[in-house]
PDB file of C-alpha atoms and ligand atoms in Angstrom:
ATOM      1  CA  MET A   1      14.453   6.387  -9.270  1.00 87.00           C
ATOM      2  CA  ALA A   2      14.741   7.633  -5.699  1.00 97.00           C
ATOM      3  CA  ASP A   3      13.805  11.200  -4.822  1.00 98.00           C
ATOM      4  CA  LEU A   4      15.628  13.502  -2.422  1.00 98.00           C
ATOM      5  CA  ILE A   5      13.612  15.279   0.276  1.00 98.00           C
ATOM      6  CA  VAL A   6      15.347  18.152   2.030  1.00 98.00           C
ATOM      7  CA  ALA A   7      14.267  18.590   5.659  1.00 98.00           C
ATOM      8  CA  LEU A   8      13.960  22.316   6.339  1.00 98.00           C
ATOM      9  CA  ASP A   9      14.129  22.149  10.126  1.00 98.00           C
ATOM     10  CA  VAL A  10      14.332  25.906  10.676  1.00 98.00           C
ATOM     11  CA  ASN A  11      12.297  28.533  12.521  1.00 98.00           C
ATOM     12  CA  ASP A  12      13.701  31.753  11.123  1.00 98.00           C
ATOM     13  CA  GLU A  13      11.937  33.296   8.137  1.00 97.00           C
ATOM     14  CA  LYS A  14      15.087  34.597   6.453  1.00 98.00           C
ATOM     15  CA  ARG A  15      16.820  31.260   6.791  1.00 98.00           C
ATOM     16  CA  LEU A  16      13.767  29.515   5.363  1.00 98.00           C
ATOM     17  CA  ASN A  17      13.638  31.851   2.381  1.00 98.00           C
ATOM     18  CA  ASP A  18      17.380  31.620   1.744  1.00 98.00           C
ATOM     19  CA  LEU A  19      17.254  27.818   1.800  1.00 98.00           C
ATOM     20  CA  ALA A  20      14.145  27.565  -0.389  1.00 98.00           C
ATOM     21  CA  SER A  21      15.703  29.951  -2.903  1.00 98.00           C
ATOM     22  CA  ALA A  22      18.956  27.980  -2.897  1.00 97.00           C
ATOM     23  CA  LEU A  23      17.033  24.772  -3.602  1.00 98.00           C
ATOM     24  CA  GLU A  24      14.637  26.174  -6.182  1.00 96.00           C
ATOM     25  CA  GLY A  25      15.199  24.535  -9.545  1.00 93.00           C
ATOM     26  CA  GLN A  26      16.862  21.438  -8.064  1.00 95.00           C
ATOM     27  CA  PRO A  27      14.858  18.202  -8.372  1.00 96.00           C
ATOM     28  CA  VAL A  28      14.073  17.972  -4.658  1.00 98.00           C
ATOM     29  CA  TRP A  29      11.068  17.822  -2.359  1.00 98.00           C
ATOM     30  CA  LEU A  30      10.901  19.919   0.815  1.00 98.00           C
ATOM     31  CA  LYS A  31      10.004  18.557   4.218  1.00 98.00           C
ATOM     32  CA  PHE A  32       8.495  20.670   6.970  1.00 98.00           C
ATOM     33  CA  GLY A  33       8.401  19.114  10.405  1.00 97.00           C
ATOM     34  CA  LEU A  34       7.411  20.205  13.884  1.00 96.00           C
ATOM     35  CA  GLU A  35       9.882  23.086  14.169  1.00 97.00           C
ATOM     36  CA  ALA A  36       8.963  24.796  10.898  1.00 98.00           C
ATOM     37  CA  LEU A  37       5.238  24.076  11.180  1.00 98.00           C
ATOM     38  CA  LEU A  38       5.090  25.594  14.659  1.00 98.00           C
ATOM     39  CA  ALA A  39       7.196  28.578  13.644  1.00 98.00           C
ATOM     40  CA  PHE A  40       5.503  29.418  10.344  1.00 98.00           C
ATOM     41  CA  GLY A  41       2.103  27.706  10.536  1.00 97.00           C
ATOM     42  CA  TYR A  42       0.667  25.214   8.077  1.00 96.00           C
ATOM     43  CA  GLY A  43       0.520  27.948   5.392  1.00 97.00           C
ATOM     44  CA  VAL A  44       4.225  27.250   4.824  1.00 98.00           C
ATOM     45  CA  ILE A  45       3.173  24.030   3.046  1.00 98.00           C
ATOM     46  CA  GLU A  46       0.730  25.869   0.799  1.00 97.00           C
ATOM     47  CA  ARG A  47       3.228  28.628  -0.049  1.00 97.00           C
ATOM     48  CA  HIS A  48       5.992  26.236  -1.027  1.00 98.00           C
ATOM     49  CA  SER A  49       3.636  23.965  -2.960  1.00 96.00           C
ATOM     50  CA  ALA A  50       2.504  27.043  -4.909  1.00 95.00           C
ATOM     51  CA  ARG A  51       6.182  27.778  -5.617  1.00 95.00           C
ATOM     52  CA  GLY A  52       6.416  24.405  -7.354  1.00 95.00           C
ATOM     53  CA  PHE A  53       7.934  22.268  -4.605  1.00 97.00           C
ATOM     54  CA  LYS A  54       6.414  18.946  -3.626  1.00 98.00           C
ATOM     55  CA  VAL A  55       6.048  19.094   0.135  1.00 98.00           C
ATOM     56  CA  PHE A  56       6.297  16.333   2.732  1.00 98.00           C
ATOM     57  CA  ALA A  57       4.380  17.389   5.852  1.00 98.00           C
ATOM     58  CA  ASP A  58       6.264  15.537   8.604  1.00 98.00           C
ATOM     59  CA  VAL A  59       3.422  15.856  11.118  1.00 98.00           C
ATOM     60  CA  LYS A  60       3.838  12.426  12.734  1.00 98.00           C
ATOM     61  CA  PHE A  61       0.198  12.186  13.845  1.00 98.00           C
ATOM     62  CA  HIS A  62      -0.352   9.740  16.723  1.00 98.00           C
ATOM     63  CA  ASP A  63      -3.785   9.828  18.366  1.00 98.00           C
ATOM     64  CA  ILE A  64      -7.120   8.010  18.307  1.00 98.00           C
ATOM     65  CA  PRO A  65      -8.367   7.120  14.808  1.00 98.00           C
ATOM     66  CA  ASN A  66     -11.120   9.767  14.777  1.00 98.00           C
ATOM     67  CA  THR A  67      -8.725  12.579  15.709  1.00 98.00           C
ATOM     68  CA  VAL A  68      -6.071  11.503  13.218  1.00 99.00           C
ATOM     69  CA  GLY A  69      -8.676  11.096  10.470  1.00 98.00           C
ATOM     70  CA  ALA A  70     -10.018  14.612  11.053  1.00 98.00           C
ATOM     71  CA  ALA A  71      -6.510  16.086  11.207  1.00 98.00           C
ATOM     72  CA  SER A  72      -5.623  14.282   7.982  1.00 98.00           C
ATOM     73  CA  ARG A  73      -8.583  15.922   6.244  1.00 98.00           C
ATOM     74  CA  VAL A  74      -7.462  19.383   7.348  1.00 98.00           C
ATOM     75  CA  LEU A  75      -3.861  18.684   6.417  1.00 98.00           C
ATOM     76  CA  THR A  76      -4.920  17.613   2.922  1.00 98.00           C
ATOM     77  CA  ARG A  77      -6.234  21.146   2.322  1.00 97.00           C
ATOM     78  CA  THR A  78      -2.665  22.505   2.503  1.00 97.00           C
ATOM     79  CA  GLY A  79      -1.718  20.701  -0.715  1.00 97.00           C
ATOM     80  CA  ALA A  80       0.963  18.548   0.936  1.00 98.00           C
ATOM     81  CA  ALA A  81       2.018  15.740  -1.403  1.00 98.00           C
ATOM     82  CA  LEU A  82       3.047  13.379   1.409  1.00 98.00           C
ATOM     83  CA  PHE A  83       2.376  13.193   5.152  1.00 98.00           C
ATOM     84  CA  ASN A  84       2.976  10.741   7.938  1.00 98.00           C
ATOM     85  CA  VAL A  85       1.502   9.225  11.082  1.00 98.00           C
ATOM     86  CA  HIS A  86       3.129   6.990  13.686  1.00 98.00           C
ATOM     87  CA  ALA A  87       2.414   3.378  12.733  1.00 98.00           C
ATOM     88  CA  ALA A  88       2.447   2.655  16.483  1.00 98.00           C
ATOM     89  CA  GLY A  89      -1.002   4.318  16.579  1.00 98.00           C
ATOM     90  CA  GLY A  90      -2.346   1.064  15.097  1.00 98.00           C
ATOM     91  CA  ALA A  91      -3.852  -0.115  11.828  1.00 98.00           C
ATOM     92  CA  ALA A  92      -7.251   1.521  12.443  1.00 98.00           C
ATOM     93  CA  MET A  93      -5.596   4.898  13.001  1.00 99.00           C
ATOM     94  CA  CYS A  94      -3.465   4.472   9.854  1.00 99.00           C
ATOM     95  CA  ALA A  95      -6.583   3.528   7.899  1.00 99.00           C
ATOM     96  CA  GLN A  96      -8.339   6.722   8.969  1.00 99.00           C
ATOM     97  CA  ALA A  97      -5.368   8.827   7.869  1.00 99.00           C
ATOM     98  CA  ARG A  98      -5.458   7.242   4.424  1.00 98.00           C
ATOM     99  CA  GLU A  99      -9.241   7.223   4.071  1.00 98.00           C
ATOM    100  CA  GLN A 100      -9.943  10.744   5.281  1.00 98.00           C
ATOM    101  CA  SER A 101      -7.102  12.315   3.282  1.00 98.00           C
ATOM    102  CA  GLU A 102      -8.389  10.532   0.193  1.00 98.00           C
ATOM    103  CA  ARG A 103     -11.945  11.777   0.802  1.00 98.00           C
ATOM    104  CA  GLU A 104     -10.865  15.355   1.338  1.00 98.00           C
ATOM    105  CA  ALA A 105      -8.698  15.332  -1.777  1.00 98.00           C
ATOM    106  CA  ALA A 106     -11.604  13.955  -3.816  1.00 98.00           C
ATOM    107  CA  ALA A 107     -13.883  16.695  -2.456  1.00 98.00           C
ATOM    108  CA  LEU A 108     -11.300  19.294  -3.485  1.00 98.00           C
ATOM    109  CA  GLY A 109     -10.758  17.679  -6.876  1.00 98.00           C
ATOM    110  CA  ARG A 110      -7.048  17.163  -6.203  1.00 96.00           C
ATOM    111  CA  PRO A 111      -4.763  14.149  -6.175  1.00 97.00           C
ATOM    112  CA  ARG A 112      -4.628  12.604  -2.703  1.00 98.00           C
ATOM    113  CA  PRO A 113      -1.456  13.012  -0.655  1.00 98.00           C
ATOM    114  CA  LEU A 114       0.632   9.906  -0.097  1.00 98.00           C
ATOM    115  CA  SER A 115       0.472   8.754   3.516  1.00 98.00           C
ATOM    116  CA  VAL A 116       3.220   6.817   5.269  1.00 98.00           C
ATOM    117  CA  GLY A 117       3.764   5.394   8.751  1.00 98.00           C
ATOM    118  CA  VAL A 118       6.763   6.173  10.932  1.00 98.00           C
ATOM    119  CA  THR A 119       8.255   2.900  12.180  1.00 97.00           C
ATOM    120  CA  ILE A 120      11.243   3.363  14.494  1.00 94.00           C
ATOM    121  CA  LEU A 121      13.013   6.721  14.631  1.00 92.00           C
ATOM    122  CA  THR A 122      16.437   6.546  13.036  1.00 87.00           C
ATOM    123  CA  SER A 123      17.868   8.278  16.103  1.00 88.00           C
ATOM    124  CA  LEU A 124      17.070   5.223  18.266  1.00 92.00           C
ATOM    125  CA  GLY A 125      19.676   2.531  18.772  1.00 91.00           C
ATOM    126  CA  PRO A 126      18.970  -1.037  20.005  1.00 93.00           C
ATOM    127  CA  GLU A 127      19.054  -0.132  23.739  1.00 95.00           C
ATOM    128  CA  GLU A 128      16.616   2.744  23.372  1.00 95.00           C
ATOM    129  CA  VAL A 129      14.284   0.693  21.207  1.00 95.00           C
ATOM    130  CA  ARG A 130      14.112  -1.871  24.015  1.00 95.00           C
ATOM    131  CA  SER A 131      13.775   0.819  26.705  1.00 96.00           C
ATOM    132  CA  VAL A 132      10.613   2.221  25.094  1.00 95.00           C
ATOM    133  CA  GLY A 133       9.019  -1.215  25.123  1.00 95.00           C
ATOM    134  CA  TYR A 134       9.632  -2.704  21.685  1.00 96.00           C
ATOM    135  CA  GLU A 135      10.783  -6.318  21.519  1.00 95.00           C
ATOM    136  CA  GLY A 136      13.691  -7.455  19.394  1.00 94.00           C
ATOM    137  CA  THR A 137      16.100  -5.431  17.298  1.00 94.00           C
ATOM    138  CA  PRO A 138      15.203  -2.040  15.763  1.00 93.00           C
ATOM    139  CA  GLY A 139      14.912  -3.860  12.433  1.00 95.00           C
ATOM    140  CA  GLU A 140      12.434  -6.402  13.801  1.00 96.00           C
ATOM    141  CA  ALA A 141      10.358  -3.706  15.499  1.00 97.00           C
ATOM    142  CA  ALA A 142      10.367  -1.589  12.327  1.00 97.00           C
ATOM    143  CA  LEU A 143       9.198  -4.544  10.268  1.00 98.00           C
ATOM    144  CA  ARG A 144       6.309  -5.250  12.638  1.00 98.00           C
ATOM    145  CA  LEU A 145       5.268  -1.590  12.423  1.00 98.00           C
ATOM    146  CA  ALA A 146       5.575  -1.639   8.626  1.00 98.00           C
ATOM    147  CA  LYS A 147       3.072  -4.504   8.568  1.00 98.00           C
ATOM    148  CA  VAL A 148       0.706  -2.411  10.724  1.00 98.00           C
ATOM    149  CA  ALA A 149       1.035   0.466   8.241  1.00 98.00           C
ATOM    150  CA  ARG A 150       0.395  -1.922   5.337  1.00 98.00           C
ATOM    151  CA  GLN A 151      -2.668  -3.319   7.081  1.00 98.00           C
ATOM    152  CA  GLY A 152      -3.892   0.268   7.552  1.00 98.00           C
ATOM    153  CA  ASN A 153      -3.594   0.770   3.780  1.00 98.00           C
ATOM    154  CA  LEU A 154      -0.843   3.399   3.990  1.00 98.00           C
ATOM    155  CA  ASP A 155       1.386   3.926   0.965  1.00 98.00           C
ATOM    156  CA  GLY A 156       4.565   3.059   2.808  1.00 98.00           C
ATOM    157  CA  VAL A 157       6.721   3.778   5.825  1.00 98.00           C
ATOM    158  CA  VAL A 158       9.453   5.970   7.191  1.00 98.00           C
ATOM    159  CA  CYS A 159      12.276   3.600   8.140  1.00 96.00           C
ATOM    160  CA  SER A 160      16.041   3.403   8.176  1.00 94.00           C
ATOM    161  CA  VAL A 161      17.850   2.341   5.023  1.00 95.00           C
ATOM    162  CA  HIS A 162      18.834  -0.850   6.846  1.00 94.00           C
ATOM    163  CA  GLU A 163      15.199  -1.962   6.925  1.00 95.00           C
ATOM    164  CA  ALA A 164      14.174  -0.874   3.422  1.00 96.00           C
ATOM    165  CA  ALA A 165      14.786  -4.195   1.653  1.00 96.00           C
ATOM    166  CA  ALA A 166      13.074  -6.274   4.373  1.00 97.00           C
ATOM    167  CA  VAL A 167      10.097  -3.896   4.402  1.00 98.00           C
ATOM    168  CA  LYS A 168       9.675  -4.257   0.649  1.00 97.00           C
ATOM    169  CA  ALA A 169      10.078  -8.039   0.829  1.00 97.00           C
ATOM    170  CA  ALA A 170       7.343  -8.217   3.490  1.00 97.00           C
ATOM    171  CA  CYS A 171       4.943  -5.516   2.277  1.00 98.00           C
ATOM    172  CA  GLY A 172       5.480  -5.454  -1.481  1.00 97.00           C
ATOM    173  CA  GLN A 173       7.902  -3.720  -3.839  1.00 97.00           C
ATOM    174  CA  ASP A 174       5.423  -0.874  -4.380  1.00 97.00           C
ATOM    175  CA  PHE A 175       5.249  -0.139  -0.659  1.00 98.00           C
ATOM    176  CA  LEU A 176       7.197   3.116  -0.320  1.00 98.00           C
ATOM    177  CA  THR A 177      10.244   3.491   1.897  1.00 98.00           C
ATOM    178  CA  VAL A 178      11.072   7.014   3.059  1.00 98.00           C
ATOM    179  CA  CYS A 179      14.503   6.931   4.666  1.00 97.00           C
ATOM    180  CA  PRO A 180      16.064   9.552   6.961  1.00 95.00           C
ATOM    181  CA  GLY A 181      19.387   8.989   8.707  1.00 94.00           C
ATOM    182  CA  ILE A 182      21.315   9.726   5.504  1.00 96.00           C
ATOM    183  CA  ARG A 183      24.842  11.020   5.849  1.00 96.00           C
ATOM    184  CA  PRO A 184      27.272  11.623   2.977  1.00 92.00           C
ATOM    185  CA  ALA A 185      30.632   9.920   3.456  1.00 85.00           C
ATOM    186  CA  GLY A 186      32.600  11.703   6.186  1.00 83.00           C
ATOM    187  CA  ALA A 187      29.706  13.943   7.329  1.00 86.00           C
ATOM    188  CA  ASP A 188      28.859  14.558  10.995  1.00 88.00           C
ATOM    189  CA  VAL A 189      26.416  11.862  12.201  1.00 90.00           C
ATOM    190  CA  GLN A 190      24.855  14.180  14.874  1.00 89.00           C
ATOM    191  CA  ASP A 191      21.982  12.484  16.767  1.00 89.00           C
ATOM    192  CA  GLN A 192      21.255   9.917  14.046  1.00 84.00           C
ATOM    193  CA  LYS A 193      22.230   6.311  14.852  1.00 88.00           C
ATOM    194  CA  ARG A 194      21.099   4.019  12.031  1.00 85.00           C
ATOM    195  CA  ILE A 195      22.640   5.796   9.067  1.00 92.00           C
ATOM    196  CA  ALA A 196      23.650   5.161   5.451  1.00 94.00           C
ATOM    197  CA  THR A 197      25.226   7.111   2.609  1.00 96.00           C
ATOM    198  CA  PRO A 198      23.071   8.506  -0.214  1.00 97.00           C
ATOM    199  CA  ARG A 199      24.386   5.873  -2.592  1.00 96.00           C
ATOM    200  CA  GLY A 200      23.890   3.087  -0.015  1.00 96.00           C
ATOM    201  CA  ALA A 201      20.277   4.215   0.430  1.00 97.00           C
ATOM    202  CA  VAL A 202      19.551   4.074  -3.284  1.00 97.00           C
ATOM    203  CA  GLU A 203      21.206   0.667  -3.564  1.00 95.00           C
ATOM    204  CA  ALA A 204      19.072  -0.596  -0.672  1.00 95.00           C
ATOM    205  CA  GLY A 205      15.933   0.344  -2.606  1.00 95.00           C
ATOM    206  CA  ALA A 206      14.847   3.467  -0.696  1.00 98.00           C
ATOM    207  CA  ASP A 207      12.215   5.436  -2.625  1.00 98.00           C
ATOM    208  CA  PHE A 208      12.807   8.738  -0.807  1.00 98.00           C
ATOM    209  CA  LEU A 209      15.955   9.928   0.982  1.00 98.00           C
ATOM    210  CA  VAL A 210      15.383  12.519   3.701  1.00 97.00           C
ATOM    211  CA  VAL A 211      18.386  14.765   4.335  1.00 98.00           C
ATOM    212  CA  GLY A 212      18.403  17.765   6.650  1.00 97.00           C
ATOM    213  CA  ARG A 213      21.468  19.164   8.369  1.00 97.00           C
ATOM    214  CA  PRO A 214      24.076  17.928   5.861  1.00 97.00           C
ATOM    215  CA  ILE A 215      22.367  20.357   3.444  1.00 98.00           C
ATOM    216  CA  THR A 216      20.823  23.052   5.655  1.00 97.00           C
ATOM    217  CA  GLY A 217      23.968  23.337   7.790  1.00 97.00           C
ATOM    218  CA  ALA A 218      26.388  23.423   4.861  1.00 97.00           C
ATOM    219  CA  PRO A 219      28.161  26.689   3.958  1.00 97.00           C
ATOM    220  CA  ASP A 220      26.706  26.313   0.442  1.00 97.00           C
ATOM    221  CA  PRO A 221      23.403  24.397   0.725  1.00 98.00           C
ATOM    222  CA  ALA A 222      22.809  24.374  -3.048  1.00 98.00           C
ATOM    223  CA  ALA A 223      26.205  22.774  -3.660  1.00 97.00           C
ATOM    224  CA  ALA A 224      25.715  20.272  -0.811  1.00 97.00           C
ATOM    225  CA  CYS A 225      22.346  19.318  -2.271  1.00 98.00           C
ATOM    226  CA  ALA A 226      23.754  18.929  -5.789  1.00 97.00           C
ATOM    227  CA  ALA A 227      26.577  16.747  -4.418  1.00 97.00           C
ATOM    228  CA  ILE A 228      24.082  14.432  -2.688  1.00 97.00           C
ATOM    229  CA  LEU A 229      21.993  14.172  -5.862  1.00 97.00           C
ATOM    230  CA  GLU A 230      25.173  13.246  -7.702  1.00 96.00           C
ATOM    231  CA  GLN A 231      26.045  10.574  -5.145  1.00 96.00           C
ATOM    232  CA  MET A 232      22.511   9.175  -5.353  1.00 96.00           C
ATOM    233  CA  HIS A 233      22.811   8.834  -9.072  1.00 90.00           C
ATOM    234  CA  GLY A 234      25.980   6.866  -8.910  1.00 73.00           C
ATOM    235  CA  ARG A 235      28.979   9.129  -9.131  1.00 62.00           C
ATOM    236  CA  GLY A 236      29.765   9.604  -5.442  1.00 51.00           C
ATOM    237  CA  PRO A 237      31.507   7.598  -2.721  1.00 49.00           C
ATOM    238  CA  ARG A 238      29.820   4.298  -1.878  1.00 44.00           C
ATOM    239  CA  ARG A 239      30.487   4.015   1.850  1.00 40.00           C
ATOM    240  CA  ALA A 240      30.691   6.253   4.919  1.00 38.00           C
TER     241      ALA A 240
HETATM  242  O1  C5P B 301      19.145  16.664   9.843  1.00 88.91           O
HETATM  243  P1  C5P B 301      18.792  15.232   9.517  1.00 88.91           P
HETATM  244  O2  C5P B 301      19.291  14.781   8.171  1.00 88.91           O
HETATM  245  O3  C5P B 301      19.168  14.282  10.638  1.00 88.91           O
HETATM  246  O4  C5P B 301      17.194  15.265   9.396  1.00 88.91           O
HETATM  247  C1  C5P B 301      16.413  14.111   9.329  1.00 88.91           C
HETATM  248  C2  C5P B 301      14.979  14.531   9.338  1.00 88.91           C
HETATM  249  O5  C5P B 301      14.151  13.376   9.258  1.00 88.91           O
HETATM  250  C3  C5P B 301      14.540  15.287  10.586  1.00 88.91           C
HETATM  251  O6  C5P B 301      13.636  16.295  10.146  1.00 88.91           O
HETATM  252  C4  C5P B 301      13.813  14.257  11.437  1.00 88.91           C
HETATM  253  O7  C5P B 301      12.756  14.827  12.163  1.00 88.91           O
HETATM  254  C5  C5P B 301      13.258  13.321  10.364  1.00 88.91           C
HETATM  255  N1  C5P B 301      13.043  11.939  10.784  1.00 88.91           N
HETATM  256  C6  C5P B 301      14.044  11.104  11.228  1.00 88.91           C
HETATM  257  N2  C5P B 301      13.785   9.807  11.574  1.00 88.91           N
HETATM  258  C7  C5P B 301      12.537   9.320  11.448  1.00 88.91           C
HETATM  259  C8  C5P B 301      11.509  10.157  10.998  1.00 88.91           C
HETATM  260  C9  C5P B 301      11.798  11.459  10.655  1.00 88.91           C
HETATM  261  O8  C5P B 301      15.194  11.532  11.301  1.00 88.91           O
HETATM  262  N3  C5P B 301      12.313   8.043  11.695  1.00 88.91           N
END
């Protein structure tokens, strides 16, 4: 069954605490990305893990293999349950992320964090994908990058819902798909381009749905979150 990850893209302590409290007790993971990690420091992962949340550290590492491997070791100490690197860093870089996080976890006597590769950002449409140098459609580029992540022994990829089935067909059904770009029917699309509804994402085989602003920007984030969980589990609208 797919899990819901709520992206807490905030930089204000009160807002962070209000949102975490609103989500406490719901079966969701939390995601901290660049904004929150820069505002609160990496301790935010540790604090929320200690509170019982599973945390996705959306660090998007992209550097030489040695640097990413070392960073992955340090990140593992925070207790993050999942983290990511850009698959475009290459298979050797992905392999270091996986290997070094696994080693550090073993040294700490903890389960290793899952590691996944970002393929193509869900905010990029076909023109932009071409303009940054990738050949073919966003789907084709994402699939090539998924194969790089697989070769680097990562657990899966971050991709759009539209690529989830093809990624699994090419890399194996156990290869995880973490899918942002989720918008409930009728919600504001904002800067996302390759989107799907919560139900559509589950039907496409996504393992994790990443949802930020439709929850964090809602007047009642707890209710918005509960509504998305309901849609994921089959009682909501099927199409945007
Ligand atoms: O607010 P929204 O639902 O658009 O948030 C999506 C989250 O997923 C953001 O934190 C964004 O950084 C992240 N993300 C994404 N596309 C990717 C990788 C991560 O939107 N390919």
